[in-house]
Tab-separated table of C-alpha atoms in Angstrom:
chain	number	residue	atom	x	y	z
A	1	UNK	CA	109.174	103.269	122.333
A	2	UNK	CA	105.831	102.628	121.244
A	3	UNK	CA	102.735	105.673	120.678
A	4	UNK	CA	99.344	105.369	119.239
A	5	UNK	CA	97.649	108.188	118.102
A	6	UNK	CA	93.838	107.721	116.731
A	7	UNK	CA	93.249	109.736	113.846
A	8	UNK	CA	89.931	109.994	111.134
A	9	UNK	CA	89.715	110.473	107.825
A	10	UNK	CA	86.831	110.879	105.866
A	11	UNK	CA	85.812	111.012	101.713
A	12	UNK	CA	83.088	111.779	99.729
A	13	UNK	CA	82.614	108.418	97.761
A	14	UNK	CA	80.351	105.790	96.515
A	15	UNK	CA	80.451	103.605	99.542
A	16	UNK	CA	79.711	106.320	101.992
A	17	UNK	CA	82.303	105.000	104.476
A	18	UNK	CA	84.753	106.540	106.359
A	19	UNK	CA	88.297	105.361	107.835
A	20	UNK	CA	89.685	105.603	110.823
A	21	UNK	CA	92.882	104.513	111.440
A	22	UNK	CA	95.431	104.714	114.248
A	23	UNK	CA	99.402	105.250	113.817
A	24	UNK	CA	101.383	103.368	116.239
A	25	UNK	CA	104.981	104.682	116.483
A	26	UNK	CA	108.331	102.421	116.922
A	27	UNK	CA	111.895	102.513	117.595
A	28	UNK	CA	114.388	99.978	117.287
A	29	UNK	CA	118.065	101.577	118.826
A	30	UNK	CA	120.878	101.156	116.716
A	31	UNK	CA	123.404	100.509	119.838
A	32	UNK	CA	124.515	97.191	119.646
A	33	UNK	CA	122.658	96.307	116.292
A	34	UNK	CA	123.956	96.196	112.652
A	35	UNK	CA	119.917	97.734	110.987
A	36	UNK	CA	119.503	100.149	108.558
A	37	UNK	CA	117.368	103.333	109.276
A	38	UNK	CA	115.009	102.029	106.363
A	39	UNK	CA	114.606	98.821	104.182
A	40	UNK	CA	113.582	98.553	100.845
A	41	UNK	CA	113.086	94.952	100.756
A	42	UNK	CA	111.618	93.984	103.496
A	43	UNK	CA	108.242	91.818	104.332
A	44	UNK	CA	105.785	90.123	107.340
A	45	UNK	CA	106.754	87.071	108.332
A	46	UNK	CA	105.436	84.415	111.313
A	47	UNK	CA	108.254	82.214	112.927
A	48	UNK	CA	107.785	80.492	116.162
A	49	UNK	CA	104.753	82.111	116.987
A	50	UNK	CA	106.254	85.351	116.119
A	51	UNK	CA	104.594	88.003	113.945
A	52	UNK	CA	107.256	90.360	112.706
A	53	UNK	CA	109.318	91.573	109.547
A	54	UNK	CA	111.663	89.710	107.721
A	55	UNK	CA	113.899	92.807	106.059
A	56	UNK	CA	117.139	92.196	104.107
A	57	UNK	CA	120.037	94.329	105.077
A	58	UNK	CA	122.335	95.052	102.217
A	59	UNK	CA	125.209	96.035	103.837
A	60	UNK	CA	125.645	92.715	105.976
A	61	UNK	CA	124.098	90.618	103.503
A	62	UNK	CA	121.753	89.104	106.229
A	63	UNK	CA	118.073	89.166	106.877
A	64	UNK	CA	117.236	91.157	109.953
A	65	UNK	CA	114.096	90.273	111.763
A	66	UNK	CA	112.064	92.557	114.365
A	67	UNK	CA	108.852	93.475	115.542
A	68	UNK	CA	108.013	96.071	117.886
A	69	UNK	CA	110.920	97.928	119.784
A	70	UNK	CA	113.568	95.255	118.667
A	71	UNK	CA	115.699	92.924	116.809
A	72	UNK	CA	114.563	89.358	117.454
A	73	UNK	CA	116.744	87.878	115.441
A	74	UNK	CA	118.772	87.352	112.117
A	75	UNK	CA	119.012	84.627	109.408
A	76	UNK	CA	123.027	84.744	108.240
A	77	UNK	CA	123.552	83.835	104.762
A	78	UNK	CA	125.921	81.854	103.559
A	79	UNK	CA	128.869	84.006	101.810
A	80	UNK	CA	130.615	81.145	100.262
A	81	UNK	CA	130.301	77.630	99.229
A	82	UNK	CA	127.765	75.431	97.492
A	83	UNK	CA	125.131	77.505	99.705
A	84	UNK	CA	126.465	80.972	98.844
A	85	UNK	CA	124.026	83.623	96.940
A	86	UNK	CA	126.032	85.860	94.442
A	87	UNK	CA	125.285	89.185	94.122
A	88	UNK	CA	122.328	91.036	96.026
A	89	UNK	CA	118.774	89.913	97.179
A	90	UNK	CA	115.815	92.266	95.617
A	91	UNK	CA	112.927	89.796	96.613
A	92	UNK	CA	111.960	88.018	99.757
A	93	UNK	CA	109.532	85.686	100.372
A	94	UNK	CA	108.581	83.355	103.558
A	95	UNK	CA	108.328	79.906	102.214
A	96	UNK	CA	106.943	78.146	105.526
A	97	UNK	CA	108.133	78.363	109.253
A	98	UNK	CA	111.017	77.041	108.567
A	99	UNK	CA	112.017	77.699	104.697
A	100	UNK	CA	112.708	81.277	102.724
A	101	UNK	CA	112.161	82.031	98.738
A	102	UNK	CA	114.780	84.780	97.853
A	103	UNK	CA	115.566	86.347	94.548
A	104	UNK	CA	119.103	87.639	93.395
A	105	UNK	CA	117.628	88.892	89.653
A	106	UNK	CA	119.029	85.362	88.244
A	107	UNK	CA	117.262	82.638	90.207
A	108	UNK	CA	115.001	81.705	93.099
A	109	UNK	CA	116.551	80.323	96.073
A	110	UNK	CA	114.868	78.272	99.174
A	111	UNK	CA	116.517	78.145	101.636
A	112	UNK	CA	116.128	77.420	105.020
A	113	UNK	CA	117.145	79.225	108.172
A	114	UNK	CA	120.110	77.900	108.356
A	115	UNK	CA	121.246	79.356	104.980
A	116	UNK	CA	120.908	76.056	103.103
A	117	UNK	CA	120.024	75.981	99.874
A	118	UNK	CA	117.108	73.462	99.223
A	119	UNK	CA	115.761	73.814	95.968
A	120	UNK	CA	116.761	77.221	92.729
A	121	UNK	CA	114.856	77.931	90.030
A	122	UNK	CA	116.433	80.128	87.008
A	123	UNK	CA	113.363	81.448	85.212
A	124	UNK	CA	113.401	81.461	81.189
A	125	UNK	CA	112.634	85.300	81.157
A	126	UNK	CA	113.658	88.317	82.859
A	127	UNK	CA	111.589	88.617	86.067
A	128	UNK	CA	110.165	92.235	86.500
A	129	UNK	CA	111.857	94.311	89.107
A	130	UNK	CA	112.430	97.997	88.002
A	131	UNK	CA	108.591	99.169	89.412
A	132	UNK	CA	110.887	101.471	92.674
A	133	UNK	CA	112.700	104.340	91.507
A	134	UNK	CA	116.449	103.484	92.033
A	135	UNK	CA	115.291	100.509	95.130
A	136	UNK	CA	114.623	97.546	92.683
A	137	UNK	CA	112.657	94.998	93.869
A	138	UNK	CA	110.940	92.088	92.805
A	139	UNK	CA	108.002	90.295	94.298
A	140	UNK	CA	106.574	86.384	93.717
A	141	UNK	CA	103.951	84.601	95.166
A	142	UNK	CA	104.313	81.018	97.053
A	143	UNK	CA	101.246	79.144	97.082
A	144	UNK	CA	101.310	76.231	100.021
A	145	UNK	CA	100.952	72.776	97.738
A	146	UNK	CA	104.486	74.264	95.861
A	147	UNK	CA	103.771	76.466	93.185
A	148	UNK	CA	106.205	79.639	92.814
A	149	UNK	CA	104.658	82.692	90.833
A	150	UNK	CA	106.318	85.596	89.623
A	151	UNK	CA	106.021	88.026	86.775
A	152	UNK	CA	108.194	88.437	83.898
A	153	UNK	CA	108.789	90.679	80.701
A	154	UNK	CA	108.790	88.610	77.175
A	155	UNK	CA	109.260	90.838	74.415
A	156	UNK	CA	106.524	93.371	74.980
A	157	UNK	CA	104.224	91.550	77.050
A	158	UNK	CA	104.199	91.177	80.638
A	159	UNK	CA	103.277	87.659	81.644
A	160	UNK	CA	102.923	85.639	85.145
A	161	UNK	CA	104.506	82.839	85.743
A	162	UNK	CA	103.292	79.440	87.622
A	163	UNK	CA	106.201	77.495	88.871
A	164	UNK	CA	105.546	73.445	90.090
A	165	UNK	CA	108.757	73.019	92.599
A	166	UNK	CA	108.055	69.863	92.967
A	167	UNK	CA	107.875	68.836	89.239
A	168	UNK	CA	110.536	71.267	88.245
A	169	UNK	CA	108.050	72.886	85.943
A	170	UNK	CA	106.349	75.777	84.279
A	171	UNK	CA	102.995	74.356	84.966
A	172	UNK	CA	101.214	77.750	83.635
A	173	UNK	CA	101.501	81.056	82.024
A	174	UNK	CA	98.660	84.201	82.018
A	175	UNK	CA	99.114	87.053	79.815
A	176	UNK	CA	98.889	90.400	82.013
A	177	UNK	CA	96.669	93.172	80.366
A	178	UNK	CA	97.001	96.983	79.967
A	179	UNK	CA	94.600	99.514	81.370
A	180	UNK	CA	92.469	101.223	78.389
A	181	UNK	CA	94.950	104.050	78.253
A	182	UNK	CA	97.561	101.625	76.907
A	183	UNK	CA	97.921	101.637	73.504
A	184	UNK	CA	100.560	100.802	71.492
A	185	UNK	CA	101.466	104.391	70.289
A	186	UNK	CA	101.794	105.433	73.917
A	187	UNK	CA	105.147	105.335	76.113
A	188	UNK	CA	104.976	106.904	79.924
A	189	UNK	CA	109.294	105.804	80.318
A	190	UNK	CA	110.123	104.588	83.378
A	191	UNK	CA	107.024	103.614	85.017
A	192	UNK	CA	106.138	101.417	81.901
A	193	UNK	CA	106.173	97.912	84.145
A	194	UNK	CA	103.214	96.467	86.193
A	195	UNK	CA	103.240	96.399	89.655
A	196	UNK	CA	102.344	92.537	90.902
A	197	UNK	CA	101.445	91.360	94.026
A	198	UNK	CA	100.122	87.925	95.162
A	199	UNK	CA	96.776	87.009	97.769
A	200	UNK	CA	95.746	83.481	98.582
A	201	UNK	CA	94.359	82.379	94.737
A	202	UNK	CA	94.969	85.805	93.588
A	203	UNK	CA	97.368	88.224	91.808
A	204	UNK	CA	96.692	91.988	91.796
A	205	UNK	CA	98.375	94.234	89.430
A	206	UNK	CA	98.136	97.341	88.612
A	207	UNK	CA	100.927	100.271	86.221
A	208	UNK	CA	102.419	102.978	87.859
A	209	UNK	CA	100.585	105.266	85.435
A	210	UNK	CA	96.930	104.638	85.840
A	211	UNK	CA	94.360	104.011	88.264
A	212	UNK	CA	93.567	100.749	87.125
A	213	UNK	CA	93.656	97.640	89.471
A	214	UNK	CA	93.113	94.266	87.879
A	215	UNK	CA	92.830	90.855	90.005
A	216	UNK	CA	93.311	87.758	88.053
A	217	UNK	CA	91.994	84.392	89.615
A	218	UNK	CA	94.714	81.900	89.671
A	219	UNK	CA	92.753	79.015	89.662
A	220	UNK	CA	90.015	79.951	86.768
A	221	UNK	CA	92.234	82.447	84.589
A	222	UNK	CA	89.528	85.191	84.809
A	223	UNK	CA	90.573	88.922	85.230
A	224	UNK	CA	88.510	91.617	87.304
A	225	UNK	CA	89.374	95.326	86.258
A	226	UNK	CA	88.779	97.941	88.764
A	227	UNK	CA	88.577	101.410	88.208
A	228	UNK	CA	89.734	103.472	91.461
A	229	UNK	CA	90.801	107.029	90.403
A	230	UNK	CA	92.122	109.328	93.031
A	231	UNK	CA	91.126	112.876	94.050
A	232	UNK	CA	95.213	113.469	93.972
A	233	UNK	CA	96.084	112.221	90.484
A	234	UNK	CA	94.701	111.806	86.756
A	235	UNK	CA	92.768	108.627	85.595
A	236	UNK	CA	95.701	108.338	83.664
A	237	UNK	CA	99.034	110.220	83.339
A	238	UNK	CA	100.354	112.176	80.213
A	239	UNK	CA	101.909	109.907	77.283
A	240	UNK	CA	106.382	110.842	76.655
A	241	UNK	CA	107.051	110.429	72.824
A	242	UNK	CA	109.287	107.585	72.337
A	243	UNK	CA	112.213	109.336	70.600
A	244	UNK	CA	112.534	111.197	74.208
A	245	UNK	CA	115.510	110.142	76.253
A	246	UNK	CA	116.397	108.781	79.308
A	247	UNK	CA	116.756	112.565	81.231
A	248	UNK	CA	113.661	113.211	80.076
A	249	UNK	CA	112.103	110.034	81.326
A	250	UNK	CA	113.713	110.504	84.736
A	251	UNK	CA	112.005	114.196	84.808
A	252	UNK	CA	108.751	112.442	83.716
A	253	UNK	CA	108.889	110.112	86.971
A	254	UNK	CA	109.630	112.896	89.125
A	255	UNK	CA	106.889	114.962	88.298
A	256	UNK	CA	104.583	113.264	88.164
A	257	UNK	CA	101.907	111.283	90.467
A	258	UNK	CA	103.268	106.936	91.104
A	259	UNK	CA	100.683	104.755	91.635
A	260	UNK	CA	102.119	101.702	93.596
A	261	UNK	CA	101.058	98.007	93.797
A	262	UNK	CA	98.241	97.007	96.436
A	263	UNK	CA	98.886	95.654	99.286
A	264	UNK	CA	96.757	92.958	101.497
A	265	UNK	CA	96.069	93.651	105.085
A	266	UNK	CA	94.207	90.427	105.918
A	267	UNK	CA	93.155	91.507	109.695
A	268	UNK	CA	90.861	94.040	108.739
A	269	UNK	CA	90.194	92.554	105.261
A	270	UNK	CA	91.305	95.290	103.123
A	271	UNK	CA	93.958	96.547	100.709
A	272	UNK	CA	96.291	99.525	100.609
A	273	UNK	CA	97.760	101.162	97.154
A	274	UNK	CA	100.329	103.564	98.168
A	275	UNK	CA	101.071	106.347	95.507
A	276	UNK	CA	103.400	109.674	95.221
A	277	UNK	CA	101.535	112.706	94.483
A	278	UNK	CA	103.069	114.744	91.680
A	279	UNK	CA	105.416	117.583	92.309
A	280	UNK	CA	106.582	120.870	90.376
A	281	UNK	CA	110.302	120.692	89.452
A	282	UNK	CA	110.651	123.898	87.764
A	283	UNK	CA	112.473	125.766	90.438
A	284	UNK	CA	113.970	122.379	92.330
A	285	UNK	CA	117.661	123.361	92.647
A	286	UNK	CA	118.606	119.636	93.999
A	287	UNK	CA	117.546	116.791	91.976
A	288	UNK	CA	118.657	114.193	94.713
A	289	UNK	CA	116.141	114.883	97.348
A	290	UNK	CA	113.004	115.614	95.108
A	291	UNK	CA	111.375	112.104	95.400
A	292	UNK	CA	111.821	113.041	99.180
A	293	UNK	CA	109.720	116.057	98.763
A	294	UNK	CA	106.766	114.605	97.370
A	295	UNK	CA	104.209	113.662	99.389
A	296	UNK	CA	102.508	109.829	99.952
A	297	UNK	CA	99.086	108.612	100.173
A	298	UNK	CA	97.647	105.528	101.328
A	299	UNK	CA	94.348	104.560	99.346
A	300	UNK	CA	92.009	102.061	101.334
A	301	UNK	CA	90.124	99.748	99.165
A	302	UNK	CA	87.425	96.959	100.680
A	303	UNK	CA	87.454	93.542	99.715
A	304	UNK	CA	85.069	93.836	96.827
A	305	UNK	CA	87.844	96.450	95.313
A	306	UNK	CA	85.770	99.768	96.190
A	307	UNK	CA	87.857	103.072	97.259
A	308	UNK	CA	86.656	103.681	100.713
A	309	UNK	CA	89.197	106.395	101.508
A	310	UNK	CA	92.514	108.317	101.013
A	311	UNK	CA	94.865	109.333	103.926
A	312	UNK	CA	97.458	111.719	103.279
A	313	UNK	CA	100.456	111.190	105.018
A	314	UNK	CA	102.548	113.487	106.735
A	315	UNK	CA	105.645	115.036	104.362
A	316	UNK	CA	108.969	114.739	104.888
A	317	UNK	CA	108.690	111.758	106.966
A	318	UNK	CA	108.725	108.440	105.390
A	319	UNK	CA	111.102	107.017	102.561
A	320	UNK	CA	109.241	107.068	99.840
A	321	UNK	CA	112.219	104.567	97.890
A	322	UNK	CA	109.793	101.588	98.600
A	323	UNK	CA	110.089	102.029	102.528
A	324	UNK	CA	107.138	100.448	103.537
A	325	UNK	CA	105.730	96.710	103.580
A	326	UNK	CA	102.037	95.434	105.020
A	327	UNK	CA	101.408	93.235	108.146
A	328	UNK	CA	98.278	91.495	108.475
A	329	UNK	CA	97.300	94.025	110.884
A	330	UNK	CA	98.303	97.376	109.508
A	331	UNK	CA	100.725	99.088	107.190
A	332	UNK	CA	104.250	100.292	108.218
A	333	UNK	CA	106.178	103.004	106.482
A	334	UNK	CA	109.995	103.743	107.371
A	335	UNK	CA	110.481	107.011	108.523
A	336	UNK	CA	113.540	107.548	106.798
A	337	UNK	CA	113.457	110.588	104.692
A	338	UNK	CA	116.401	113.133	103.360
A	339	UNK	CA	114.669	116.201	104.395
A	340	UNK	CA	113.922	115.217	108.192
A	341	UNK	CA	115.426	114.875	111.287
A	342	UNK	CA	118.368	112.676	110.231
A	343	UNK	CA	118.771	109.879	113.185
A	344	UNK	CA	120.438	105.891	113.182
A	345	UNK	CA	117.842	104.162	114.592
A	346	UNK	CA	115.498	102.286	113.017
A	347	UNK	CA	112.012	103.972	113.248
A	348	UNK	CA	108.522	103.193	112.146
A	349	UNK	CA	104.998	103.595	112.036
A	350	UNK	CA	102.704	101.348	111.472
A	351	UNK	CA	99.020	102.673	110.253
A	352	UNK	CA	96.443	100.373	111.491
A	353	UNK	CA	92.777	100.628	109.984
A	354	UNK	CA	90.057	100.416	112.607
């Protein structure tokens, strides 16, 4: 089932703009399929001709793929033997038409889509992926002439890595910088980490805790910092003294706004930064559904990194563990959420920018 609805949003901003977008509603039966109501690792892929979603499924241990109203196909992986994965996937990446990168928190795997290991890379240092809540993920970047990039924690600096496959080595490392709020007396728990993601020569990064994009060129070494504060949430969030602990961390996260990490739609030529409004927990009885309760918003930003707009999606609807992932055309969100209508199927929307 498939139903567009054309909505508008307007801001008052520098650019003068406004959005409209249209939300374009699918569903996927369960009958007969092994999906999950939601993924939170899942990502766009092209194969055969084929635009779709490439999604893992965690409780197969197989890599669903579907577009539209259905399952088109699935990539089995190997569960023994010299092609055999241990443990579970947290990143996914489409190498070429015919070749995957995935991610188990120890090494990179290609394979291809047969399940056949070509090539693994074990980074030296611990590759970022705490930046969901309790979904981990982690994300890299594959750049066609065979260089892997990913982000990684050494000591207390977050650095990104530039991987030659071919050559079997480290061919470059960039520093990642802090937003001015950072400073070294300052701890915000949890949502410490950068968010990463990757765009032709570029990576974009931004911290869960301030509005603060940056874009480093690949090729140069250069970093852009963009300032794009939202009319929902602070510049910057509140600062946790470091001798808090862990409970109060978790409170911390909970209550307050999550800034995400920006996504590329390339048809329209923008980017998306997803981010959790903040919520009062004072009088929440049920700890276990209040990340359901908050409510997500989608900021558009144009390709010279300007804030064009800031739709406000519906509440209650969408998982808002990572349940989303961009398409070159538009944005889908999972609608897979504790406090709605609970269903099997696999159900989505996809918000396309017009």
């Amino acid at each position: 089932i498939c139903l567009g609805i054309l909505l508008c949003s307007c801001r008052d901003n520098n650019t003068g703009e406004r959005v409209l977008f249209q939300t374009d509603s699918y569903t996927v039966s369960s009958e007969d399929n092994f999906i999950l109501p939601s993924y939170n690792l899942s990502v766009s892929v092209l194969q055969g001709g084929h635009q779709g979603v490439m999604a893992y499924n965690y409780k197969t241990g197989d890599i669903d793929l579907f577009s539209d109203d259905s399952i088109w196909g699935t990539i089995s992986l190997q569960k023994d033997g010299p092609n055999a994965i241990p443990g579970e996937l947290v990143s996914l990446l489409p190498g070429s038409s015919d070749s995957i990168w995935e991610f188990n928190r120890e090494s990179f795997y290609l394979i291809d889509k047969a399940g056949n290991v070509m090539a693994k890379h074990s980074p030296e240092y611990p590759v970022i992926c705490e930046c969901n809540y309790a979904m981990n993920t982690a994300v890299a970047g594959w750049n066609p002439n065979g260089i892997l990039s990913y982000p990684v924690k050494d000591g207390n600096t977050y650095k990104l890595i530039s991987y030659d496959v071919k050559t079997d080595q480290v061919v470059r490392t960039y520093e990642l910088l802090y937003p001015e709020s950072r400073t070294e007396d300052k701890f915000y728990g949890y949502l410490e980490l950068p968010n990463v993601s990757f765009q032709k020569d570029k990576a974009i990064y931004n911290f869960s805790y301030d509005c603060t994009v940056f874009v480093l060129n690949l090729q140069s070494g250069e970093t852009e910092k963009h300032t794009l504060p939202s009319k929902f949430a602070p510049q910057a969030l509140p600062t946790l003294e470091r001798s808090s602990d862990p409970t109060t961390w978790l409170h911390y996260g909970w209550e307050n706004p999550h800034y995400y990490m920006v996504y590329y739609l390339s048809d329209p030529d923008i980017y998306i930064r997803p981010m959790l409004k903040g919520i009062d927990i004072s009088n929440r009885q049920n700890s276990d559904t209040i990340i359901d309760e908050k409510q997500l918003v989608l900021a558009v930003i144009d390709s010279d990194f300007k804030l064009l707009d800031e739709i406000e999606l519906p509440k209650e609807t969408y998982c808002n563990f990572h349940g989303w992932c961009s398409l070159p055309d538009g944005f889908l969100l999972y609608k897979d959420n504790a406090l709605g209508k609970p269903h099997d199927d696999l159900m989505y929307d996809v918000i396309r920018i017009r």
